[in-house]
Protein backbone atom coordinates (compact mmCIF):
# COMPACT_ATOMS: atom_id res chain seq x y z
CA MET A 1 -41.36 -11.40 21.71
CA ASN A 2 -42.26 -13.84 24.47
CA LYS A 3 -43.33 -12.31 27.75
CA ARG A 4 -40.83 -12.69 30.57
CA PRO A 5 -41.59 -13.05 34.32
CA THR A 6 -40.40 -9.47 34.83
CA GLN A 7 -43.29 -8.22 32.73
CA LEU A 8 -45.64 -9.37 35.48
CA LEU A 9 -43.70 -7.17 37.90
CA THR A 10 -44.01 -4.28 35.45
CA ALA A 11 -47.78 -4.72 35.40
CA VAL A 12 -47.95 -4.83 39.18
CA VAL A 13 -45.73 -1.76 39.56
CA THR A 14 -47.85 0.20 37.09
CA LEU A 15 -51.17 -0.70 38.71
CA VAL A 16 -49.88 -0.03 42.22
CA ALA A 17 -48.49 3.34 41.16
CA LEU A 18 -51.78 4.30 39.52
CA ALA A 19 -53.76 3.14 42.52
CA LEU A 20 -51.64 4.66 45.24
CA GLY A 21 -50.67 7.86 43.48
CA THR A 22 -46.91 7.77 44.03
CA PRO A 23 -44.99 11.09 43.87
CA HIS A 24 -45.31 13.18 40.74
CA ALA A 25 -43.38 10.57 38.85
CA LEU A 26 -45.74 8.03 37.27
CA ALA A 27 -48.54 10.55 36.94
CA CYS A 28 -48.00 13.10 34.16
CA THR A 29 -49.29 13.84 30.67
CA ASP A 30 -47.36 15.54 27.83
CA LEU A 31 -48.94 16.74 24.57
CA ILE A 32 -46.87 17.90 21.57
CA VAL A 33 -47.66 20.02 18.50
CA GLY A 34 -45.08 20.68 15.78
CA LYS A 35 -44.76 24.17 14.33
CA ASP A 36 -46.42 23.25 11.01
CA ALA A 37 -49.26 21.55 12.90
CA SER A 38 -50.12 24.72 14.85
CA THR A 39 -52.34 27.53 13.65
CA ASP A 40 -49.72 30.27 14.17
CA GLY A 41 -46.44 28.44 13.54
CA SER A 42 -45.74 27.92 17.25
CA VAL A 43 -44.16 24.82 18.66
CA ILE A 44 -46.53 23.87 21.48
CA ILE A 45 -46.01 21.37 24.30
CA SER A 46 -48.04 20.79 27.45
CA TYR A 47 -47.49 19.14 30.81
CA ALA A 48 -49.51 18.23 33.89
CA ALA A 49 -47.45 17.54 37.01
CA ASP A 50 -49.91 15.23 38.74
CA SER A 51 -49.24 14.32 42.35
CA HIS A 52 -51.06 14.01 45.65
CA THR A 53 -48.07 15.60 47.42
CA LEU A 54 -46.97 18.37 45.03
CA TYR A 55 -47.80 22.01 45.84
CA GLY A 56 -48.56 24.06 42.74
CA GLU A 57 -45.94 26.77 42.39
CA LEU A 58 -43.89 28.39 39.62
CA TYR A 59 -40.19 27.51 39.75
CA PHE A 60 -37.71 30.25 38.87
CA TRP A 61 -33.96 30.59 38.33
CA PRO A 62 -32.68 34.03 37.25
CA ARG A 63 -29.98 34.31 34.60
CA ALA A 64 -26.58 34.45 36.23
CA THR A 65 -22.81 34.38 35.74
CA TRP A 66 -20.64 32.16 37.92
CA MET A 67 -17.08 32.29 39.19
CA PRO A 68 -14.65 29.62 37.94
CA GLY A 69 -14.70 26.57 40.18
CA TYR A 70 -18.19 27.21 41.56
CA MET A 71 -20.01 23.99 42.52
CA MET A 72 -23.81 23.74 42.45
CA ASP A 73 -25.94 21.47 44.60
CA VAL A 74 -28.05 18.75 42.98
CA VAL A 75 -31.27 18.05 44.88
CA GLU A 76 -33.66 15.27 43.89
CA TRP A 77 -36.94 16.82 42.70
CA ASP A 78 -39.32 14.21 44.14
CA THR A 79 -37.79 14.07 47.61
CA GLY A 80 -35.75 17.24 48.13
CA ILE A 81 -32.76 15.08 49.12
CA PHE A 82 -29.27 16.39 48.31
CA THR A 83 -27.40 13.96 46.05
CA THR A 84 -24.16 15.64 44.93
CA GLN A 85 -22.41 18.77 43.74
CA ILE A 86 -21.44 19.37 40.13
CA ALA A 87 -19.36 22.02 38.42
CA GLN A 88 -21.37 25.08 37.37
CA VAL A 89 -21.04 26.53 33.87
CA PRO A 90 -19.82 30.14 33.40
CA SER A 91 -23.33 31.52 32.70
CA THR A 92 -26.90 30.25 32.96
CA TYR A 93 -30.20 31.29 31.38
CA ASN A 94 -33.38 32.66 32.92
CA VAL A 95 -35.74 29.76 33.68
CA VAL A 96 -39.45 30.19 34.38
CA GLY A 97 -41.03 26.87 35.32
CA ASN A 98 -40.24 24.41 32.52
CA LEU A 99 -39.25 27.11 30.02
CA ASN A 100 -36.17 29.27 29.51
CA GLU A 101 -35.56 32.65 27.91
CA LYS A 102 -33.98 31.03 24.80
CA GLN A 103 -37.30 29.34 23.93
CA VAL A 104 -36.36 25.88 25.19
CA ALA A 105 -38.98 23.87 27.13
CA ILE A 106 -38.62 20.43 28.74
CA THR A 107 -41.32 18.26 30.32
CA GLU A 108 -41.62 14.59 31.32
CA SER A 109 -43.67 11.55 32.20
CA THR A 110 -42.40 8.59 34.21
CA TRP A 111 -43.06 4.94 33.37
CA GLY A 112 -40.77 2.96 35.64
CA GLY A 113 -39.90 0.05 33.37
CA ILE A 114 -38.66 -3.49 33.90
CA ALA A 115 -37.27 -4.72 37.21
CA GLU A 116 -33.76 -5.33 35.89
CA CYS A 117 -33.30 -1.61 35.27
CA GLN A 118 -34.38 -0.24 38.67
CA GLU A 119 -32.26 1.25 41.47
CA THR A 120 -29.47 2.48 39.21
CA GLU A 121 -26.67 3.92 41.34
CA GLY A 122 -26.37 7.35 39.70
CA LEU A 123 -26.63 10.89 41.06
CA MET A 124 -28.86 12.80 38.61
CA ASP A 125 -32.63 12.35 38.91
CA TYR A 126 -35.01 13.26 36.09
CA GLY A 127 -36.16 16.51 37.74
CA SER A 128 -32.63 17.80 38.29
CA LEU A 129 -31.79 16.90 34.70
CA ILE A 130 -34.70 18.99 33.42
CA TYR A 131 -34.07 22.15 35.42
CA ILE A 132 -30.28 22.10 35.15
CA THR A 133 -30.51 21.53 31.40
CA LEU A 134 -32.94 24.45 31.02
CA GLN A 135 -30.38 26.71 32.67
CA ARG A 136 -27.68 25.60 30.22
CA ALA A 137 -29.24 24.90 26.80
CA ALA A 138 -30.13 27.38 24.03
CA SER A 139 -31.77 24.84 21.69
CA ALA A 140 -33.44 21.45 21.77
CA ARG A 141 -30.39 19.78 20.22
CA GLU A 142 -28.13 21.36 22.80
CA ALA A 143 -30.55 20.29 25.55
CA LEU A 144 -30.31 16.69 24.34
CA ASP A 145 -26.53 16.87 24.51
CA VAL A 146 -26.54 18.53 27.95
CA LEU A 147 -29.04 16.11 29.48
CA THR A 148 -27.49 12.92 28.15
CA GLY A 149 -24.01 14.30 28.91
CA LEU A 150 -24.95 14.89 32.56
CA VAL A 151 -26.21 11.31 32.78
CA GLU A 152 -23.02 9.96 31.23
CA LYS A 153 -20.82 11.94 33.62
CA TYR A 154 -22.76 11.72 36.88
CA GLY A 155 -25.03 8.71 36.41
CA TYR A 156 -28.82 8.38 36.30
CA LYS A 157 -30.79 8.06 39.53
CA SER A 158 -34.40 7.66 38.32
CA SER A 159 -36.36 4.89 36.63
CA GLY A 160 -37.83 4.89 33.12
CA GLU A 161 -38.70 8.35 31.81
CA SER A 162 -40.00 10.07 28.69
CA PHE A 163 -38.87 13.67 28.14
CA THR A 164 -40.31 16.22 25.74
CA ILE A 165 -37.51 18.55 24.62
CA ALA A 166 -38.62 21.47 22.46
CA ASP A 167 -37.42 24.78 21.10
CA LYS A 168 -38.93 27.32 18.72
CA ASN A 169 -38.13 25.15 15.68
CA GLU A 170 -38.43 21.48 16.66
CA VAL A 171 -39.53 18.90 19.23
CA TRP A 172 -37.89 15.67 20.36
CA VAL A 173 -39.12 12.81 22.52
CA LEU A 174 -36.30 11.28 24.58
CA GLU A 175 -36.88 7.99 26.40
CA MET A 176 -34.38 6.83 29.01
CA ILE A 177 -34.01 4.10 31.61
CA GLY A 178 -31.26 3.25 34.08
CA LYS A 179 -29.14 0.10 34.00
CA GLY A 180 -30.05 -1.32 37.40
CA LYS A 181 -28.16 -2.16 40.57
CA GLY A 182 -24.40 -1.94 40.43
CA GLU A 183 -24.42 0.44 37.43
CA THR A 184 -24.64 4.21 37.09
CA GLY A 185 -25.58 4.98 33.49
CA ALA A 186 -28.65 4.77 31.30
CA VAL A 187 -29.76 3.62 27.87
CA TRP A 188 -31.86 5.94 25.76
CA VAL A 189 -33.31 6.81 22.39
CA ALA A 190 -34.58 10.17 21.07
CA LYS A 191 -36.81 10.82 18.06
CA ARG A 192 -37.64 14.12 16.42
CA ILE A 193 -41.35 14.73 15.92
CA PRO A 194 -42.09 15.96 12.36
CA ASP A 195 -43.07 19.62 12.15
CA ASN A 196 -46.52 18.79 10.76
CA ALA A 197 -47.33 16.18 13.43
CA ILE A 198 -48.74 15.90 16.93
CA SER A 199 -47.49 13.47 19.57
CA ALA A 200 -47.88 12.67 23.26
CA HIS A 201 -46.70 10.45 26.09
CA ALA A 202 -48.31 9.65 29.43
CA ASN A 203 -46.36 7.31 31.72
CA GLN A 204 -45.77 4.63 29.07
CA ALA A 205 -42.71 4.32 26.83
CA ARG A 206 -43.75 4.90 23.21
CA ILE A 207 -40.71 4.70 20.91
CA GLN A 208 -40.59 1.48 18.94
CA GLN A 209 -37.88 0.76 16.31
CA ILE A 210 -34.71 2.86 16.10
CA ASP A 211 -33.69 4.60 12.87
CA PHE A 212 -29.97 3.90 13.05
CA ASP A 213 -29.09 5.70 9.81
CA ASP A 214 -31.04 8.94 10.39
CA PRO A 215 -29.07 11.09 12.88
CA ALA A 216 -31.05 14.17 11.88
CA ASN A 217 -34.18 12.62 13.36
CA CYS A 218 -33.07 9.79 15.65
CA LEU A 219 -30.35 9.66 18.31
CA TYR A 220 -29.55 6.87 20.77
CA SER A 221 -27.03 5.65 23.30
CA PRO A 222 -24.39 3.37 21.72
CA ASP A 223 -25.32 0.46 23.99
CA VAL A 224 -29.12 0.72 23.82
CA ILE A 225 -29.30 -2.76 22.21
CA SER A 226 -26.05 -4.34 23.42
CA PHE A 227 -27.03 -3.65 27.03
CA ALA A 228 -30.35 -5.42 26.45
CA ARG A 229 -28.49 -8.40 25.01
CA ARG A 230 -26.03 -8.44 27.92
CA LYS A 231 -28.89 -8.51 30.42
CA GLY A 232 -30.73 -11.22 28.52
CA LEU A 233 -33.58 -8.87 27.69
CA TYR A 234 -33.39 -9.23 23.91
CA SER A 235 -32.00 -11.68 21.38
CA GLY A 236 -33.51 -10.61 18.05
CA SER A 237 -32.10 -8.53 15.22
CA ASP A 238 -31.19 -4.84 15.55
CA LYS A 239 -33.81 -3.79 13.01
CA ASP A 240 -36.60 -5.47 15.00
CA PHE A 241 -35.52 -4.04 18.35
CA SER A 242 -38.29 -2.01 20.04
CA PHE A 243 -37.30 0.25 22.93
CA GLN A 244 -40.83 0.14 24.31
CA GLN A 245 -41.26 -3.62 24.08
CA VAL A 246 -37.93 -4.35 25.74
CA TYR A 247 -37.76 -1.73 28.49
CA ASN A 248 -41.45 -0.99 29.21
CA PRO A 249 -43.68 -3.79 27.87
CA TYR A 250 -47.41 -3.15 27.66
CA ASP A 251 -49.66 -4.34 30.47
CA PHE A 252 -53.25 -3.50 31.35
CA GLY A 253 -52.32 -0.56 33.60
CA GLY A 254 -49.92 0.92 31.05
CA LEU A 255 -52.53 0.74 28.32
CA ARG A 256 -55.76 1.69 30.10
CA GLY A 257 -54.27 4.17 32.56
CA CYS A 258 -51.57 5.68 30.33
CA GLU A 259 -51.61 4.98 26.61
CA ALA A 260 -55.36 5.69 26.57
CA ARG A 261 -54.63 9.35 27.37
CA VAL A 262 -52.44 9.59 24.27
CA TRP A 263 -55.21 7.93 22.26
CA SER A 264 -57.74 10.48 23.50
CA PHE A 265 -55.56 13.33 22.18
CA PHE A 266 -55.01 11.63 18.83
CA ASN A 267 -58.68 10.66 18.60
CA ARG A 268 -59.78 14.27 19.11
CA HIS A 269 -57.66 15.52 16.20
CA LYS A 270 -57.26 12.59 13.80
CA LYS A 271 -59.93 10.44 12.15
CA GLY A 272 -59.54 6.67 12.19
CA MET A 273 -58.12 6.24 15.68
CA ASP A 274 -60.93 3.84 16.62
CA ARG A 275 -58.73 1.04 15.28
CA TYR A 276 -56.56 1.40 18.40
CA LEU A 277 -59.43 1.45 20.89
CA PRO A 278 -59.24 -2.30 21.74
CA LEU A 279 -55.52 -1.84 22.44
CA VAL A 280 -55.78 1.16 24.76
CA MET A 281 -58.75 -0.28 26.64
CA GLY A 282 -56.53 -3.24 27.45
CA HIS A 283 -58.57 -5.81 25.55
CA GLU A 284 -55.88 -6.64 22.98
CA PRO A 285 -52.44 -5.90 24.54
CA ASP A 286 -50.62 -7.68 21.69
CA ALA A 287 -52.30 -5.60 18.98
CA GLU A 288 -50.39 -3.15 16.77
CA PRO A 289 -49.01 -0.26 18.90
CA MET A 290 -50.18 3.27 18.27
CA PRO A 291 -47.74 5.40 16.26
CA LEU A 292 -45.43 7.81 18.06
CA TYR A 293 -47.07 10.67 16.18
CA VAL A 294 -49.93 11.39 13.75
CA ILE A 295 -50.70 14.16 11.27
CA PRO A 296 -53.77 16.03 12.59
CA ASP A 297 -56.78 16.66 10.36
CA GLU A 298 -56.65 20.37 11.25
CA LYS A 299 -54.03 22.60 12.83
CA LEU A 300 -54.16 23.19 16.58
CA SER A 301 -53.98 26.42 18.55
CA VAL A 302 -52.65 26.99 22.06
CA GLN A 303 -56.28 27.12 23.20
CA ASP A 304 -56.93 23.73 21.58
CA VAL A 305 -54.10 22.24 23.61
CA GLN A 306 -55.37 23.90 26.79
CA ALA A 307 -58.80 22.41 26.10
CA MET A 308 -57.25 18.97 25.59
CA MET A 309 -55.56 19.19 28.98
CA ARG A 310 -59.11 19.41 30.38
CA ASP A 311 -60.17 16.10 28.81
CA HIS A 312 -62.11 13.37 30.64
CA TYR A 313 -62.63 11.09 27.62
CA GLU A 314 -65.84 12.92 26.78
CA GLY A 315 -67.62 11.35 23.81
CA THR A 316 -65.66 8.07 23.96
CA PRO A 317 -66.43 4.67 25.51
CA MET A 318 -64.38 5.77 28.52
CA ASP A 319 -66.40 8.98 29.09
CA MET A 320 -66.07 9.64 32.83
CA THR A 321 -69.26 11.73 32.96
CA LYS A 322 -71.35 8.72 31.89
CA ASP A 323 -70.45 5.68 33.99
CA VAL A 324 -71.93 4.84 37.38
CA GLY A 325 -69.07 6.53 39.22
CA ALA A 326 -70.19 9.92 37.88
CA GLY A 327 -73.15 9.86 40.24
CA PRO A 328 -76.17 12.16 39.95
CA TYR A 329 -74.09 15.22 38.98
CA CYS A 330 -71.99 13.69 36.15
CA VAL A 331 -68.72 14.11 38.04
CA PRO A 332 -65.71 13.13 35.84
CA TYR A 333 -63.49 12.32 38.83
CA ARG A 334 -62.83 9.18 40.84
CA TRP A 335 -61.16 9.16 44.24
CA ARG A 336 -58.20 6.85 44.75
CA PRO A 337 -57.48 3.99 44.71
CA MET A 338 -58.17 3.56 41.01
CA GLY A 339 -58.74 -0.17 41.21
CA PHE A 340 -61.05 -2.23 43.43
CA GLU A 341 -62.36 -5.78 43.74
CA VAL A 342 -65.80 -7.16 44.55
CA ASP A 343 -66.46 -10.90 44.97
CA GLY A 344 -63.28 -11.78 43.12
CA GLN A 345 -63.95 -9.47 40.16
CA GLU A 346 -61.46 -6.64 39.65
CA TYR A 347 -62.58 -3.21 38.40
CA VAL A 348 -60.79 -0.05 37.36
CA ASN A 349 -61.69 3.63 37.34
CA GLU A 350 -60.51 5.63 34.34
CA ARG A 351 -57.43 7.85 34.50
CA ALA A 352 -58.01 10.85 32.21
CA ILE A 353 -55.68 13.71 31.25
CA ALA A 354 -57.46 16.10 33.61
CA THR A 355 -57.28 14.86 37.19
CA GLN A 356 -57.95 16.30 40.61
CA GLN A 357 -54.46 15.84 42.08
CA THR A 358 -52.52 18.04 39.64
CA GLY A 359 -49.88 20.26 41.25
CA PHE A 360 -49.36 22.50 38.23
CA VAL A 361 -50.17 22.40 34.54
CA LEU A 362 -48.64 24.29 31.62
CA VAL A 363 -48.77 24.87 27.91
CA ALA A 364 -45.48 26.19 26.50
CA GLN A 365 -45.70 28.33 23.34
CA LEU A 366 -42.42 28.74 21.42
CA ARG A 367 -42.29 31.06 18.40
CA SER A 368 -39.45 31.34 15.88
CA GLN A 369 -41.18 34.27 14.15
CA LEU A 370 -40.71 36.48 17.24
CA PRO A 371 -37.64 37.67 19.16
CA ASP A 372 -36.72 35.70 22.26
CA LEU A 373 -37.84 38.61 24.44
CA VAL A 374 -41.50 37.85 23.72
CA GLY A 375 -41.41 34.53 21.83
CA PRO A 376 -41.51 32.05 24.75
CA VAL A 377 -44.72 32.04 26.80
CA LEU A 378 -45.53 29.60 29.57
CA TRP A 379 -49.32 29.42 29.89
CA PHE A 380 -49.30 28.33 33.53
CA GLY A 381 -51.98 27.12 35.91
CA VAL A 382 -52.22 25.23 39.18
CA ASP A 383 -54.40 22.36 40.41
CA ASP A 384 -56.88 20.57 38.13
CA ALA A 385 -56.41 21.67 34.50
CA ASN A 386 -60.16 21.50 33.99
CA THR A 387 -60.86 24.25 36.51
CA THR A 388 -57.65 26.27 36.37
CA VAL A 389 -56.83 29.48 34.52
CA PHE A 390 -53.82 29.39 32.18
CA SER A 391 -52.02 32.69 32.80
CA PRO A 392 -49.20 33.92 30.50
CA MET A 393 -45.72 33.86 32.06
CA TYR A 394 -43.06 35.21 29.68
CA GLY A 395 -39.67 33.51 29.60
CA CYS A 396 -37.81 36.73 30.40
CA ILE A 397 -39.62 37.73 33.62
CA THR A 398 -37.44 38.55 36.60
CA ARG A 399 -39.60 37.32 39.50
CA VAL A 400 -42.53 35.02 40.32
CA PRO A 401 -46.02 36.46 40.89
CA GLU A 402 -47.23 36.28 44.49
CA ALA A 403 -50.04 33.93 43.45
CA PHE A 404 -47.51 31.34 42.22
CA SER A 405 -44.80 31.99 44.79
CA THR A 406 -43.07 29.24 46.73
CA GLU A 407 -43.48 31.42 49.83
CA ASN A 408 -47.26 31.79 49.53
CA GLY A 409 -48.86 28.79 51.19
CA SER A 410 -48.00 25.11 51.09
CA LEU A 411 -49.83 21.79 51.10
CA THR A 412 -50.35 22.22 54.84
CA GLU A 413 -50.83 26.02 54.93
CA PHE A 414 -53.86 27.66 53.32
CA SER A 415 -53.57 31.12 51.74
CA TRP A 416 -56.31 33.33 50.28
CA THR A 417 -53.79 34.83 47.81
CA SER A 418 -52.38 31.47 46.64
CA ALA A 419 -53.55 30.42 43.18
CA PHE A 420 -53.16 26.79 44.20
CA TRP A 421 -55.51 27.14 47.16
CA MET A 422 -58.08 29.32 45.38
CA HIS A 423 -58.34 26.88 42.49
CA ASN A 424 -58.53 23.92 44.85
CA TRP A 425 -61.29 25.64 46.81
CA VAL A 426 -63.40 26.18 43.71
CA ALA A 427 -62.65 22.75 42.24
CA ASN A 428 -63.50 20.88 45.42
CA MET A 429 -66.84 22.65 45.62
CA ALA A 430 -67.51 21.76 41.99
CA TYR A 431 -66.75 18.07 42.51
CA ASN A 432 -69.87 17.82 44.71
CA LYS A 433 -72.29 19.36 42.19
CA TYR A 434 -70.29 19.25 38.98
CA ASP A 435 -72.82 19.56 36.16
CA TYR A 436 -74.29 22.66 37.81
CA MET A 437 -71.13 24.43 38.94
CA ILE A 438 -69.08 23.84 35.80
CA ARG A 439 -71.66 25.96 33.95
CA ASP A 440 -70.71 28.86 36.22
CA ILE A 441 -66.97 28.15 36.20
CA ARG A 442 -66.47 27.80 32.45
CA PRO A 443 -67.67 31.30 31.42
CA VAL A 444 -65.40 33.00 33.98
CA GLN A 445 -62.47 30.82 32.91
CA GLN A 446 -63.08 31.60 29.23
CA GLU A 447 -63.54 35.31 29.84
CA ILE A 448 -60.16 35.56 31.58
CA GLU A 449 -58.26 33.38 29.11
CA ASN A 450 -59.86 34.95 26.03
CA LYS A 451 -58.78 38.37 27.24
CA TYR A 452 -55.20 37.13 27.64
CA PHE A 453 -55.16 35.95 24.02
CA ALA A 454 -56.82 39.11 22.75
CA ASP A 455 -54.27 41.26 24.60
CA GLN A 456 -51.24 39.16 23.64
CA PRO A 457 -50.29 40.96 20.37
CA VAL A 458 -50.69 44.37 21.99
CA ILE A 459 -48.62 43.45 25.05
CA GLU A 460 -45.83 42.00 22.93
CA GLN A 461 -45.75 44.94 20.55
CA GLU A 462 -45.48 47.29 23.52
CA ALA A 463 -42.67 45.23 25.05
CA LEU A 464 -40.70 45.40 21.79
CA ARG A 465 -41.28 49.17 21.62
CA ILE A 466 -39.99 49.57 25.18
CA GLU A 467 -36.94 47.45 24.37
CA LYS A 468 -36.14 49.62 21.37
CA GLU A 469 -36.58 52.93 23.21
CA GLN A 470 -35.55 52.11 26.78
CA GLY A 471 -33.55 48.89 26.60
CA VAL A 472 -34.09 45.21 27.23
CA GLU A 473 -34.22 45.44 31.04
CA ALA A 474 -37.08 47.93 30.88
CA ALA A 475 -38.94 45.56 28.56
CA ARG A 476 -38.32 42.64 30.90
CA ALA A 477 -39.68 44.71 33.79
CA TYR A 478 -42.80 45.52 31.75
CA LEU A 479 -43.47 41.86 30.93
CA THR A 480 -42.80 40.89 34.54
CA ARG A 481 -45.44 43.35 35.76
CA TYR A 482 -47.88 42.11 33.12
CA SER A 483 -47.34 38.45 34.04
CA GLU A 484 -47.82 39.33 37.71
CA SER A 485 -51.05 41.20 36.98
CA CYS A 486 -52.42 38.19 35.08
CA ALA A 487 -51.61 35.62 37.78
CA ASN A 488 -52.59 37.73 40.77
CA GLY A 489 -55.68 39.12 39.04
CA ALA A 490 -56.93 35.69 38.01
CA THR A 491 -56.41 34.42 41.55
CA ALA A 492 -58.42 37.28 43.02
CA ARG A 493 -61.18 36.68 40.48
CA TRP A 494 -61.20 32.98 41.38
CA LYS A 495 -61.68 33.91 45.03
CA LYS A 496 -64.76 35.93 44.05
CA LEU A 497 -65.98 32.98 42.00
CA GLY A 498 -65.61 30.69 45.02
CA GLU A 499 -67.62 33.09 47.17
CA TYR A 500 -70.33 33.21 44.51
CA LEU A 501 -70.55 29.41 44.21
CA LEU A 502 -70.75 28.94 47.97
CA VAL A 503 -73.61 31.41 48.26
CA LYS A 504 -75.48 30.14 45.20
CA TYR A 505 -75.37 26.41 45.95
CA ILE A 506 -75.38 26.28 49.75
CA ASP A 507 -77.06 23.21 51.25
CA GLY A 508 -77.94 21.64 47.89
CA ASN A 509 -80.21 24.50 46.88
CA VAL A 510 -79.82 26.83 43.90
CA LYS A 511 -80.47 30.51 44.55
CA LYS A 512 -82.54 32.38 41.98
CA GLU A 513 -80.75 35.10 40.02
CA GLU A 514 -82.04 38.21 38.30
CA HIS A 515 -79.99 40.73 36.28
CA GLY A 516 -76.71 39.32 37.57
CA THR A 517 -77.65 39.35 41.29
CA PHE A 518 -79.41 36.97 43.60
CA LYS A 519 -83.15 37.57 43.65
CA THR A 520 -84.84 38.90 46.78
CA GLU A 521 -88.44 39.04 47.85
CA HIS A 522 -89.68 41.49 50.51
CA GLY A 523 -86.09 42.29 51.41
CA LEU A 524 -85.18 38.65 52.00
CA SER A 525 -83.48 36.08 49.81
CA ALA A 526 -86.02 34.54 47.45
CA PHE A 527 -86.89 30.92 48.16
CA PRO A 528 -84.29 28.86 46.26
CA ASP A 529 -84.84 26.29 43.57
CA GLN A 530 -84.59 22.69 44.75
CA PRO A 531 -83.91 20.75 41.55
CA GLY A 532 -83.15 17.42 43.21
CA TYR A 533 -81.42 14.90 40.97
CA SER A 534 -81.57 13.98 37.31
CA GLU A 535 -84.14 11.66 35.76
CA GLU A 536 -81.33 9.20 34.95
CA TYR A 537 -80.35 9.05 38.62
CA TYR A 538 -83.91 8.50 39.79
CA ARG A 539 -84.26 5.72 37.23
CA THR A 540 -81.22 3.89 38.64
CA ILE A 541 -83.01 3.83 41.98
CA HIS A 542 -86.21 2.66 40.34
CA GLU A 543 -84.43 -0.15 38.51
CA GLY A 544 -82.20 -1.14 41.40
CA ASN A 545 -82.74 -3.12 44.57
CA TYR A 546 -84.06 -0.26 46.71
CA ASP A 547 -87.40 -1.57 47.99
CA HIS A 548 -86.90 0.19 51.32
CA LEU A 549 -87.23 3.55 49.52
CA LYS A 550 -90.53 2.73 47.83
CA VAL A 551 -93.70 4.45 48.88
CA PRO A 552 -96.56 1.94 49.15
CA LYS A 553 -99.16 2.40 46.45
CA LYS A 554 -102.60 3.46 47.62
CA LYS A 555 -105.23 0.72 47.60
């Protein structure tokens, strides 16, 4: 397909969004594991809501019944602006974050798309679609029908979007884009991910050809191709039509800043992915696209997915701990903007899965082998996935823990009991001396999370016993208290960790430790270690143009 002038606009939009950090659209990563690709038969999906203006909190809608004729407000997720009212259904499900009590989970990543399809005049934005659908759908197939039905009835307000729609048995990727000014609807395609496969999307459309004769595994809007023809976007045959190539063509930003994150996930769990490295690094944008999914070499656990959400391209040519931007402490973070120019040469900083501006991050575990009371677990954390704690939030809980509450702090109001602020406090200390502090952070993180996983079978068995003997509401209360104890306890422990790091590393020193406490001499703090910088860092000074730092040699 020949490139059109609008593709240049797509490239500019993508790079500007990556550089400026627009609202939590255009900034998210979704990983997917089918039930036969997981170690315990779980369907697993993950999501990082990355934004410089999003406060990390756990959303919650209790199950409810509604009077006939009741109208619910629709509020745009990114802006909080009221858009319309729609008719409420007779009953809605319990929703905890991006998960409901029927073991349905929905996440997203935004990719914008071509100019002709922007500013659609609909009423339903992508965030409202997610959270309203979660309140109404008991399966992934039903969620697909609900979400696309809402768009058909009320119109689509957002730009190009990829949704992950999962239940305890299957996972679908749905890609959707509006029809532009003067229109209200959207065109879309959805593909089922095979049970033995892994997939991902990260702010770049990924679905290529459409399987028109396979409704069990591929669904699409009737006009997905005819609309493209009407707008002059496509003139080839139906069988050659690619949703990605037409509605979100590759450009450097979409490959290096977005598709590369998908590659990193595939590369970690599938041999032979080096063949796509020139593509995702942006060197060969016309090369063969990566597949929508791959079959992993080994099955993945929930903990494997959590670990992947902490990825900075370690061990690859894009390893953020290795380039000059990492500085003397191997920091895998780069402050915005992501791109810069020197003497007419443009440069880019990497955009990894783990990033400093995350509002919240989750791994949803959905299990067909367990009753819905205990089957759905939202492993939920706030701020940077790399330095967060994933705490278990069960899909049946009846309230939000204080640590994750919408009433506990905000982006402009600090709170010592807010998980978001405690994790930001620790992370922002670590960014200044990363290779030292991460060695103290990781053991505490692993201790907490490993205990959650060790306790999980016991907690769930007890909840099922309580349900049998005392009823389902007593079991829900038990799991609510447990989820609260995990979130609030981890937050308190993170506060202690922050205090420890501040004391240990104050003023660039490193206090000596002995038997788990800081060492003293004659009743005073022992003189600290002063390790300076690494040999590699000193060598960059030696090999650089820093004559003013040289000490004259003795004659």
